[in-house]
Each structure stands twice: as C-alpha cells, then as structure tokens.
Amino acid sequence: MRAVVMRDGRLVVDDIADQRPRPGQVLARTLACGICGSDLHTLHHVDEIGAQMHEASELGAQGPLPIAPAITDFGRDVVLGHEFVAEVVEVGEGTGNCAAGDVVVSVPVVFDESGLYMVGYSDVYPGGYGEYLCLADMLALKVPNGLDPHVAALTEPMAVSVHAVNRSGIGPGDAAVVLGCGPVGLAVIAALRSIGVETIVGSDLSAGRRALAGVMGATEVSDPVTEPALDTWRRVDGRKPLVIFEAVGVPGMLDLAIRDAPRDAQVLVVGVCMQPDTIRPMGAILREITMRFVYAYSLEEFADTLRRIAEGELGELSPMITGTVGLDGVPGAFDALADPDQHAKILITP
Amino acid sequence: MRAVVMRDGRLVVDDIADQRPRPGQVLARTLACGICGSDLHTLHHVDEIGAQMHEASELGAQGPLPIAPAITDFGRDVVLGHEFVAEVVEVGEGTGNCAAGDVVVSVPVVFDESGLYMVGYSDVYPGGYGEYLCLADMLALKVPNGLDPHVAALTEPMAVSVHAVNRSGIGPGDAAVVLGCGPVGLAVIAALRSIGVETIVGSDLSAGRRALAGVMGATEVSDPVTEPALDTWRRVDGRKPLVIFEAVGVPGMLDLAIRDAPRDAQVLVVGVCMQPDTIRPMGAILREITMRFVYAYSLEEFADTLRRIAEGELGELSPMITGTVGLDGVPGAFDALADPDQHAKILITP
C-alpha cells in the first residue's frame, strides 16, 4: 500500500507492506487524517519524542492507554497520523463490534499479543498517513450516519480540548483567555463556547487565525503585538474568575501567562512544550496562580466528543479545516503549515 | 528605643527614634519576635525584595492587605520582624479594641493617613526586631490567657502553613510529602497532622530537622541523599491522592517535584523562590500535575490559627523554637540559622 513514511528525518511517499488485521483487529481504509502539530514536531525532533515515549513507558497507563505503549524504534520507518477516520474493509478473528463498510474513528491505540502501540507513532502499525490502518475492533466508534467523515476526523483534537476544558472546571460564569489559536486553541474555543462560556478572548499573532478564532466562538480577539491578551480581557471583562488556556507550547509562554495573570487565575497548560522552560515563581506566588497541566483524554471523553460533534453541540467545526491533500501533497502541506495565516487543520485524503 | 537595624546590607544594634501611636494605633512592647527565612533573604537580596514590593504594589490587595502597601525605601534604616507578640503599653486616639496590658499578635500590617505599611519591611514603622511596635488597634488579636507568648509568636508562620494546607484542599484520606523541614515545612507538617492526614513524609538534608519533623507529626522522614522523598512515599503508601508541599524555595525544587511526582499529584508551592526557575513541562503534562502557588493568609485564617494554637488543635509547637536571643544576639543568630542542624525558629526577646 502507499503511505507517507517518516524516514531519516524526512517524509517520503513510498510503497510499504500491505496490512492484515490480527485477531481482535479490523483493517480500515483511511478516509481522512488530520496533520497534528505534534506530527511536525516529531519529524524535526524525533529524539525528544523518543525520550518522551520512554518516560511515558515508565508511567504505564495514561490518557486513553490502559498500559504503557511499546517503545518505538524511530530508526525504522514510521507512518504518522493519529487523527483519522476510516472505513472498515476487513474484520479479523474474534471481532464483533465493527463490520465491513462501517465508517469509524478510534483513539489512536492498537494492541496485539506483543503489546500496545500508539497509532501514528509506531514502527509496527502504520498511522493515518497511509492508505490502510489496523484498528482495535473494540475501540472503534462508528461515525453516526450523516456526519461528514472529514468533520469526524476532528474527533481526536476536539477530544484533547474537551478534556482540557473538563479539567479546568470552567463554567459559564467564568472567563477564558486562549493563548494561541492554532488547531488546539481553536478546538478549545469551540469547546468553551459549547458549554456557554460568555467571555472568550482568543489571541494569536496571525490575523488569519484570529479571524478563525472569531468564527469558532471567541467573543474577542487580541493581536498580542498591539494588545496583550490579558489586557484585552481586562478591557472587556476584568472581573470574572479567569482560566488562561496556554495553547502555544513554546518556551516562554508559561512565564508570559504568569506575568500577566490576575490574582487567583488558573493557567491551564494544553500546549505541549517539550523543551525546558523558565518561569519566575514570585509572580505566581504573589497572585496565587494555579498551573494545571493536562494530557490527552479518557476513552469516555473521546466517545462523548464524537457524540457532541455529531449532534452539533460543539458547533460548526468545518471552518477549522483549511485544506485537504493527497499523500503526494503531504510534504508540501508540512511546509504550508509553517505559515499560520494560511492554514489551521489540513486533512490528508489518501 | 533600641532596635536591630538593617543598614547598608548589615544588621546593627542602635538607638532609633521612640515610637508614639497615631490615631487608630497602639504602642506595644515586643515580647518576642521570630526570625523568618525571608528576613535572612531580605538582608542579602534587598533588590529582589524591592522588586517584589513594586510588583505587590501594582497588584493592590493581597493576602491580609486590603490595599497595596507603600513602597519601602531600603536605602533608609529598616527594622525587620513580622512574627511578633507584644504587650500594649499605650493606646492612641480613636482606639477601642486594645487596652494597656493586653498581650497581642497581629497580621504585620499598620496604616495611617499616608497609607498602609508592612510591619517588618517598612522604613516608616519598625518591626519586631525593636523594643516597641506601633500596631493597628483594630487588627490586634488578644493572646488567650494561658498561652505562652513565645508560642503565640508562632501565629504568623503557622498561619502561612494553615493557608497552604487550606488551599491544597488536602483531606485526611490523602497523603502529603513535605520537601524541606525548615520552619515553613515544620509548620505545614503540624497543620497537616492537625487535620488528620495519616501519611506525612518530611524530607530534609539535615538530620536535626528530620528529627524535628518527626516530633511535629511527620509519619516518615526521608534523607534525600539516601532516598528521595517520593520514593519514601511510594515505599510507605504509594496509592493515596498526593499533595507535595514544596517548602524549600530555591531554584530546581519545582522541577525536582515534577520529576518525581506521580500522576495527578498536586505540587503546593509554599516555599518562596525569588529567582527565575527552570522546569521541564513535559513530565508535568504526561502526568497531569497541578502546581498551586500560595501566599500569606487571610485575616480570618490568621485569627483562626491563633485560636487553634491556643486550644491545642495544632499540637505542641514549642519544639519548633530552638533558641532565643536578645537584640545584641541577632547578628549571631542570623549566622547560626545558616546551620540547619542547630536551629529551626529562633525568637528575639528584646
């Protein structure tokens, strides 16, 4: 089958071995797969991802993983892609949940007698950047009839944002500032809007992404060059309990959030900063800031996110999808995503 | 009157102007005043304290302060000391709470028509390192009859720990690890014991402080050189919801706490780190750590702490007091406190 393969730090389109479902698995044809910011990061910082996997391995269960995943050998070919929607084409032994023809999404986890693998970060099981995927039959969720599969491909990143919003404990009477309006920040804005938060300030350096933030539900947008996001919040509200969602994930953002946060604010860290980061604790102490770090989602949150998308509870998500490419277009899409004014979420349609 | 004066980065015992109570104030004779770790820090890092006061000034109300405090000119003489117990000797106009002879403690805040001042950090109102103090009549709390005034002098540091424990939300069924068993850590241990926490691991490099931790209520102690505190917790418990109290306050401790913390742990930051500090967020993300920064206490918590000390609810606190000195002994006491095996809290008795 054809796939975009990560090999020697580059993406190449190549033929790889055809997949067959093992017991408990189904084989599914990829209908669409989102390109995640962490995919870009993985391509360029494979050593960091490897170190993270080792740490995750020591932790055991986390997020949707019931046990620690197998360690990936990034010296071998890896097919990225963990935000997929796919059509079942063949069922393996011992299955009973899915049937051929079902359109499904799944938490990006598959397992066999040798262990558990993270789909999209594995050198054993290809991810959604290939024509076919092996999925765990019992984890696959059927996309409700009538939901556009391309929108269903947003289930995974939306589940990340739903989890972050759940963990923050934010309610309709509180205010939110979202630092960074890339796909994660936009998904957080949609999740906040869906639970009735009336003051949502989205902040991004890119005019295109600020416009998208407004479409997704931000009630105010801030260009940090002309007005820091917390100043915008003070101008339009300044009194409700505040949660600051950090959705940029680069060094310096935590200190910026602490520096500008009001007393008793919560900084909800949903952006993934893989480098060491320096903060000045004194500001956080004097203003009694809480920093809450979150990761992934539970199986229940993933399923609930699909249901909420299908029922329209999370609003109109299609504006987040700013482009689609075939396999041959993936390397170019990686370059295009470096320009935040042009794109938010690009889907691959193999 | 005689006082220990901070002047040109040194402590000198000198005569300073006698104090008179202004309207709403009482004049009180210092019976005892604790030496706080932040007093040592202030002497050696006055620029940092000045910067912190400017930040606090911009914040306005915080902790027990209803408005922002006046900015201190550290180029002038400052008499330290904010952990005091004193006997009222003269009442000013417009008072009605205190009478001569009352033994009182107070949040270290005094005010007049020119503004609000932090007692112990002010170049206008001397703190407890002098023979006499001006206090706000309405904020003074009478020490209940029968409570040793030296133990009453622990009200302020105990209030810090009571606030930290309150903010953590810890309950009897949870576990606590206390990093650092100086006066703050010891006070946290006493506060944890008082609410029935059954698993309290105290950790300190000093054998003397580990012994005190056991006296104050730690159920296990850890010498981090031979067994990191979190390993001790895993050995004796390892399953209850965990709060890690960071009571050291030097760079590197937050990252150490994050590195060793189990999934879903809370890191309650009660140690005051005034320097920039570097953390590795990825570990906090994968394990969904919450870092809660706290500061000072409310007026209600301060009053409640005095009541709880007087009623014995916080246990026997006198072991925390490892020495008393007169004014002439203060410079030497500052040196002695550099040796953690010898001392926890030293009281000044002018």
mmCIF file of N, CA and C in Angstrom, chain A residues 194-285:
data_model
loop_
_atom_site.group_PDB
_atom_site.id
_atom_site.type_symbol
_atom_site.label_atom_id
_atom_site.label_comp_id
_atom_site.label_asym_id
_atom_site.label_seq_id
_atom_site.Cartn_x
_atom_site.Cartn_y
_atom_site.Cartn_z
ATOM 1 N N SER A 194 -19.267 25.803 23.591
ATOM 2 C CA SER A 194 -20.321 24.777 23.685
ATOM 3 C C SER A 194 -20.882 24.655 25.091
ATOM 4 N N ILE A 195 -20.091 25.030 26.111
ATOM 5 C CA ILE A 195 -20.617 24.931 27.477
ATOM 6 C C ILE A 195 -21.114 26.283 27.985
ATOM 7 N N GLY A 196 -21.158 27.274 27.096
ATOM 8 C CA GLY A 196 -21.810 28.525 27.460
ATOM 9 C C GLY A 196 -20.916 29.579 28.077
ATOM 10 N N VAL A 197 -19.599 29.439 27.955
ATOM 11 C CA VAL A 197 -18.709 30.496 28.463
ATOM 12 C C VAL A 197 -18.925 31.745 27.608
ATOM 13 N N GLU A 198 -19.236 32.848 28.260
ATOM 14 C CA GLU A 198 -19.664 34.044 27.522
ATOM 15 C C GLU A 198 -18.528 35.010 27.223
ATOM 16 N N THR A 199 -17.403 34.858 27.924
ATOM 17 C CA THR A 199 -16.258 35.728 27.665
ATOM 18 C C THR A 199 -15.084 34.848 27.277
ATOM 19 N N ILE A 200 -14.758 34.858 25.985
ATOM 20 C CA ILE A 200 -13.669 34.037 25.440
ATOM 21 C C ILE A 200 -12.779 34.943 24.602
ATOM 22 N N VAL A 201 -11.568 35.220 25.104
ATOM 23 C CA VAL A 201 -10.617 36.043 24.361
ATOM 24 C C VAL A 201 -9.614 35.112 23.693
ATOM 25 N N GLY A 202 -9.540 35.170 22.378
ATOM 26 C CA GLY A 202 -8.548 34.390 21.630
ATOM 27 C C GLY A 202 -7.413 35.290 21.200
ATOM 28 N N SER A 203 -6.183 34.794 21.309
ATOM 29 C CA SER A 203 -5.022 35.622 20.998
ATOM 30 C C SER A 203 -4.078 34.871 20.082
ATOM 31 N N ASP A 204 -3.662 35.521 19.009
ATOM 32 C CA ASP A 204 -2.706 34.895 18.095
ATOM 33 C C ASP A 204 -2.011 35.985 17.293
ATOM 34 N N LEU A 205 -0.765 35.727 16.936
ATOM 35 C CA LEU A 205 -0.007 36.686 16.120
ATOM 36 C C LEU A 205 -0.552 36.760 14.699
ATOM 37 N N SER A 206 -1.254 35.714 14.251
ATOM 38 C CA SER A 206 -1.710 35.629 12.867
ATOM 39 C C SER A 206 -3.122 36.194 12.714
ATOM 40 N N ALA A 207 -3.272 37.104 11.766
ATOM 41 C CA ALA A 207 -4.600 37.678 11.503
ATOM 42 C C ALA A 207 -5.563 36.610 11.016
ATOM 43 N N GLY A 208 -5.065 35.676 10.216
ATOM 44 C CA GLY A 208 -5.930 34.612 9.711
ATOM 45 C C GLY A 208 -6.478 33.752 10.839
ATOM 46 N N ARG A 209 -5.618 33.420 11.767
ATOM 47 C CA ARG A 209 -6.072 32.594 12.885
ATOM 48 C C ARG A 209 -6.966 33.380 13.839
ATOM 49 N N ARG A 210 -6.717 34.666 13.991
ATOM 50 C CA ARG A 210 -7.628 35.474 14.816
ATOM 51 C C ARG A 210 -9.022 35.477 14.197
ATOM 52 N N ALA A 211 -9.077 35.574 12.873
ATOM 53 C CA ALA A 211 -10.383 35.546 12.207
ATOM 54 C C ALA A 211 -11.078 34.208 12.450
ATOM 55 N N LEU A 212 -10.302 33.113 12.349
ATOM 56 C CA LEU A 212 -10.881 31.798 12.626
ATOM 57 C C LEU A 212 -11.349 31.689 14.070
ATOM 58 N N ALA A 213 -10.594 32.293 14.988
ATOM 59 C CA ALA A 213 -10.987 32.251 16.404
ATOM 60 C C ALA A 213 -12.375 32.862 16.583
ATOM 61 N N GLY A 214 -12.619 33.962 15.881
ATOM 62 C CA GLY A 214 -13.935 34.580 15.955
ATOM 63 C C GLY A 214 -15.019 33.668 15.403
ATOM 64 N N VAL A 215 -14.699 32.993 14.307
ATOM 65 C CA VAL A 215 -15.671 32.074 13.711
ATOM 66 C C VAL A 215 -15.989 30.921 14.667
ATOM 67 N N MET A 216 -14.972 30.445 15.368
ATOM 68 C CA MET A 216 -15.156 29.286 16.251
ATOM 69 C C MET A 216 -15.811 29.649 17.576
ATOM 70 N N GLY A 217 -15.903 30.945 17.892
ATOM 71 C CA GLY A 217 -16.627 31.289 19.100
ATOM 72 C C GLY A 217 -15.948 32.272 20.036
ATOM 73 N N ALA A 218 -14.741 32.746 19.698
ATOM 74 C CA ALA A 218 -14.119 33.757 20.553
ATOM 75 C C ALA A 218 -14.974 35.019 20.519
ATOM 76 N N THR A 219 -15.201 35.597 21.688
ATOM 77 C CA THR A 219 -16.020 36.804 21.743
ATOM 78 C C THR A 219 -15.172 38.052 21.564
ATOM 79 N N GLU A 220 -13.871 37.915 21.769
ATOM 80 C CA GLU A 220 -12.918 38.986 21.489
ATOM 81 C C GLU A 220 -11.658 38.323 20.961
ATOM 82 N N VAL A 221 -10.940 39.036 20.104
ATOM 83 C CA VAL A 221 -9.634 38.528 19.697
ATOM 84 C C VAL A 221 -8.590 39.591 19.980
ATOM 85 N N SER A 222 -7.375 39.117 20.227
ATOM 86 C CA SER A 222 -6.273 40.016 20.561
ATOM 87 C C SER A 222 -5.081 39.709 19.679
ATOM 88 N N ASP A 223 -4.512 40.756 19.130
ATOM 89 C CA ASP A 223 -3.204 40.651 18.476
ATOM 90 C C ASP A 223 -2.178 41.046 19.529
ATOM 91 N N PRO A 224 -1.397 40.082 20.018
ATOM 92 C CA PRO A 224 -0.515 40.396 21.153
ATOM 93 C C PRO A 224 0.514 41.477 20.846
ATOM 94 N N VAL A 225 0.728 41.755 19.562
ATOM 95 C CA VAL A 225 1.671 42.821 19.227
ATOM 96 C C VAL A 225 1.090 44.190 19.625
ATOM 97 N N THR A 226 -0.209 44.344 19.470
ATOM 98 C CA THR A 226 -0.812 45.642 19.772
ATOM 99 C C THR A 226 -1.499 45.672 21.136
ATOM 100 N N GLU A 227 -2.004 44.515 21.605
ATOM 101 C CA GLU A 227 -2.634 44.477 22.926
ATOM 102 C C GLU A 227 -2.502 43.068 23.494
ATOM 103 N N PRO A 228 -1.720 42.909 24.557
ATOM 104 C CA PRO A 228 -1.617 41.566 25.164
ATOM 105 C C PRO A 228 -2.997 41.025 25.520
ATOM 106 N N ALA A 229 -3.145 39.696 25.418
ATOM 107 C CA ALA A 229 -4.451 39.069 25.597
ATOM 108 C C ALA A 229 -5.067 39.407 26.950
ATOM 109 N N LEU A 230 -4.233 39.472 27.991
ATOM 110 C CA LEU A 230 -4.798 39.747 29.316
ATOM 111 C C LEU A 230 -5.286 41.192 29.415
ATOM 112 N N ASP A 231 -4.658 42.093 28.669
ATOM 113 C CA ASP A 231 -5.169 43.468 28.623
ATOM 114 C C ASP A 231 -6.528 43.502 27.924
ATOM 115 N N THR A 232 -6.662 42.713 26.863
ATOM 116 C CA THR A 232 -7.960 42.635 26.180
ATOM 117 C C THR A 232 -9.022 42.136 27.143
ATOM 118 N N TRP A 233 -8.685 41.079 27.903
ATOM 119 C CA TRP A 233 -9.644 40.565 28.889
ATOM 120 C C TRP A 233 -9.998 41.650 29.910
ATOM 121 N N ARG A 234 -8.993 42.393 30.376
ATOM 122 C CA ARG A 234 -9.283 43.441 31.367
ATOM 123 C C ARG A 234 -10.190 44.520 30.764
ATOM 124 N N ARG A 235 -10.021 44.769 29.475
ATOM 125 C CA ARG A 235 -10.827 45.795 28.822
ATOM 126 C C ARG A 235 -12.281 45.351 28.678
ATOM 127 N N VAL A 236 -12.500 44.075 28.355
ATOM 128 C CA VAL A 236 -13.878 43.635 28.083
ATOM 129 C C VAL A 236 -14.556 42.991 29.289
ATOM 130 N N ASP A 237 -13.773 42.624 30.308
ATOM 131 C CA ASP A 237 -14.374 41.943 31.469
ATOM 132 C C ASP A 237 -13.592 42.337 32.721
ATOM 133 N N GLY A 238 -12.522 41.615 33.005
ATOM 134 C CA GLY A 238 -11.627 42.001 34.089
ATOM 135 C C GLY A 238 -12.102 41.666 35.486
ATOM 136 N N ARG A 239 -13.214 40.933 35.609
ATOM 137 C CA ARG A 239 -13.693 40.675 36.964
ATOM 138 C C ARG A 239 -14.125 39.225 37.199
ATOM 139 N N LYS A 240 -14.500 38.507 36.146
ATOM 140 C CA LYS A 240 -14.910 37.117 36.359
ATOM 141 C C LYS A 240 -13.699 36.247 36.714
ATOM 142 N N PRO A 241 -13.945 35.113 37.403
ATOM 143 C CA PRO A 241 -12.852 34.146 37.579
ATOM 144 C C PRO A 241 -12.308 33.745 36.209
ATOM 145 N N LEU A 242 -10.982 33.647 36.122
ATOM 146 C CA LEU A 242 -10.355 33.514 34.806
ATOM 147 C C LEU A 242 -9.539 32.225 34.687
ATOM 148 N N VAL A 243 -9.715 31.558 33.538
ATOM 149 C CA VAL A 243 -8.824 30.465 33.159
ATOM 150 C C VAL A 243 -8.088 30.893 31.889
ATOM 151 N N ILE A 244 -6.755 30.809 31.940
ATOM 152 C CA ILE A 244 -5.920 31.110 30.775
ATOM 153 C C ILE A 244 -5.488 29.778 30.174
ATOM 154 N N PHE A 245 -5.938 29.495 28.958
ATOM 155 C CA PHE A 245 -5.539 28.261 28.271
ATOM 156 C C PHE A 245 -4.277 28.556 27.464
ATOM 157 N N GLU A 246 -3.160 27.914 27.827
ATOM 158 C CA GLU A 246 -1.907 28.101 27.099
ATOM 159 C C GLU A 246 -1.863 27.042 26.002
ATOM 160 N N ALA A 247 -2.042 27.482 24.743
ATOM 161 C CA ALA A 247 -2.152 26.536 23.627
ATOM 162 C C ALA A 247 -1.089 26.816 22.567
ATOM 163 N N VAL A 248 0.030 27.400 22.988
ATOM 164 C CA VAL A 248 1.130 27.649 22.053
ATOM 165 C C VAL A 248 2.187 26.565 22.215
ATOM 166 N N GLY A 249 2.631 26.354 23.459
ATOM 167 C CA GLY A 249 3.556 25.249 23.703
ATOM 168 C C GLY A 249 4.989 25.529 23.317
ATOM 169 N N VAL A 250 5.429 26.772 23.427
ATOM 170 C CA VAL A 250 6.856 27.051 23.216
ATOM 171 C C VAL A 250 7.405 27.698 24.494
ATOM 172 N N PRO A 251 8.721 27.552 24.715
ATOM 173 C CA PRO A 251 9.298 28.132 25.933
ATOM 174 C C PRO A 251 8.988 29.628 26.038
ATOM 175 N N GLY A 252 8.711 30.054 27.242
ATOM 176 C CA GLY A 252 8.412 31.463 27.491
ATOM 177 C C GLY A 252 6.937 31.745 27.674
ATOM 178 N N MET A 253 6.074 30.860 27.150
ATOM 179 C CA MET A 253 4.632 31.137 27.238
ATOM 180 C C MET A 253 4.121 31.026 28.675
ATOM 181 N N LEU A 254 4.649 30.055 29.437
ATOM 182 C CA LEU A 254 4.175 29.917 30.819
ATOM 183 C C LEU A 254 4.524 31.168 31.617
ATOM 184 N N ASP A 255 5.747 31.672 31.436
ATOM 185 C CA ASP A 255 6.128 32.868 32.190
ATOM 186 C C ASP A 255 5.292 34.062 31.753
ATOM 187 N N LEU A 256 5.002 34.140 30.459
ATOM 188 C CA LEU A 256 4.149 35.227 29.981
ATOM 189 C C LEU A 256 2.763 35.139 30.612
ATOM 190 N N ALA A 257 2.229 33.930 30.687
ATOM 191 C CA ALA A 257 0.896 33.758 31.283
ATOM 192 C C ALA A 257 0.921 34.147 32.757
ATOM 193 N N ILE A 258 1.957 33.699 33.476
ATOM 194 C CA ILE A 258 2.074 34.053 34.898
ATOM 195 C C ILE A 258 2.200 35.564 35.059
ATOM 196 N N ARG A 259 3.019 36.159 34.219
ATOM 197 C CA ARG A 259 3.316 37.590 34.370
ATOM 198 C C ARG A 259 2.058 38.435 34.255
ATOM 199 N N ASP A 260 1.171 38.050 33.342
ATOM 200 C CA ASP A 260 0.004 38.888 33.063
ATOM 201 C C ASP A 260 -1.256 38.436 33.800
ATOM 202 N N ALA A 261 -1.206 37.274 34.443
ATOM 203 C CA ALA A 261 -2.430 36.712 35.037
ATOM 204 C C ALA A 261 -2.864 37.518 36.253
ATOM 205 N N PRO A 262 -4.168 37.652 36.442
ATOM 206 C CA PRO A 262 -4.662 38.296 37.658
ATOM 207 C C PRO A 262 -4.618 37.326 38.832
ATOM 208 N N ARG A 263 -4.844 37.856 40.012
ATOM 209 C CA ARG A 263 -4.853 37.039 41.219
ATOM 210 C C ARG A 263 -5.846 35.882 41.076
ATOM 211 N N ASP A 264 -5.464 34.720 41.578
ATOM 212 C CA ASP A 264 -6.321 33.529 41.619
ATOM 213 C C ASP A 264 -6.617 32.929 40.244
ATOM 214 N N ALA A 265 -5.932 33.387 39.207
ATOM 215 C CA ALA A 265 -6.175 32.811 37.885
ATOM 216 C C ALA A 265 -5.636 31.385 37.825
ATOM 217 N N GLN A 266 -6.243 30.601 36.941
ATOM 218 C CA GLN A 266 -5.738 29.278 36.619
ATOM 219 C C GLN A 266 -5.109 29.318 35.228
ATOM 220 N N VAL A 267 -3.880 28.798 35.128
ATOM 221 C CA VAL A 267 -3.241 28.644 33.820
ATOM 222 C C VAL A 267 -3.365 27.164 33.461
ATOM 223 N N LEU A 268 -4.174 26.883 32.445
ATOM 224 C CA LEU A 268 -4.415 25.515 32.013
ATOM 225 C C LEU A 268 -3.482 25.243 30.836
ATOM 226 N N VAL A 269 -2.520 24.347 31.032
ATOM 227 C CA VAL A 269 -1.469 24.140 30.044
ATOM 228 C C VAL A 269 -1.863 22.992 29.132
ATOM 229 N N VAL A 270 -2.332 23.354 27.927
ATOM 230 C CA VAL A 270 -2.729 22.342 26.947
ATOM 231 C C VAL A 270 -1.750 22.329 25.778
ATOM 232 N N GLY A 271 -0.968 23.404 25.625
ATOM 233 C CA GLY A 271 0.112 23.401 24.641
ATOM 234 C C GLY A 271 1.242 22.523 25.151
ATOM 235 N N VAL A 272 1.858 21.773 24.243
ATOM 236 C CA VAL A 272 2.885 20.812 24.648
ATOM 237 C C VAL A 272 4.258 21.412 24.385
ATOM 238 N N CYS A 273 4.905 21.878 25.456
ATOM 239 C CA CYS A 273 6.260 22.419 25.355
ATOM 240 C C CYS A 273 7.240 21.320 25.733
ATOM 241 N N MET A 274 8.028 20.882 24.754
ATOM 242 C CA MET A 274 8.924 19.748 25.004
ATOM 243 C C MET A 274 10.287 20.177 25.514
ATOM 244 N N GLN A 275 10.583 21.471 25.456
ATOM 245 C CA GLN A 275 11.878 21.941 25.927
ATOM 246 C C GLN A 275 11.761 22.396 27.384
ATOM 247 N N PRO A 276 12.906 22.465 28.086
ATOM 248 C CA PRO A 276 12.890 23.095 29.410
ATOM 249 C C PRO A 276 12.389 24.526 29.284
ATOM 250 N N ASP A 277 11.749 25.009 30.327
ATOM 251 C CA ASP A 277 11.116 26.324 30.267
ATOM 252 C C ASP A 277 11.366 27.038 31.597
ATOM 253 N N THR A 278 11.607 28.331 31.509
ATOM 254 C CA THR A 278 11.934 29.101 32.713
ATOM 255 C C THR A 278 10.761 29.985 33.100
ATOM 256 N N ILE A 279 10.399 29.927 34.378
ATOM 257 C CA ILE A 279 9.349 30.795 34.912
ATOM 258 C C ILE A 279 9.919 31.614 36.061
ATOM 259 N N ARG A 280 9.220 32.708 36.394
ATOM 260 C CA ARG A 280 9.576 33.475 37.589
ATOM 261 C C ARG A 280 8.492 33.193 38.623
ATOM 262 N N PRO A 281 8.775 32.316 39.590
ATOM 263 C CA PRO A 281 7.717 31.874 40.520
ATOM 264 C C PRO A 281 7.132 33.000 41.362
ATOM 265 N N MET A 282 7.900 34.078 41.598
ATOM 266 C CA MET A 282 7.438 35.083 42.552
ATOM 267 C C MET A 282 6.099 35.684 42.134
ATOM 268 N N GLY A 283 5.933 35.952 40.844
ATOM 269 C CA GLY A 283 4.656 36.491 40.383
ATOM 270 C C GLY A 283 3.522 35.517 40.621
ATOM 271 N N ALA A 284 3.792 34.233 40.394
ATOM 272 C CA ALA A 284 2.761 33.209 40.617
ATOM 273 C C ALA A 284 2.423 33.101 42.096
ATOM 274 N N ILE A 285 3.430 33.286 42.949
ATOM 275 C CA ILE A 285 3.209 33.215 44.398
ATOM 276 C C ILE A 285 2.348 34.393 44.847
#
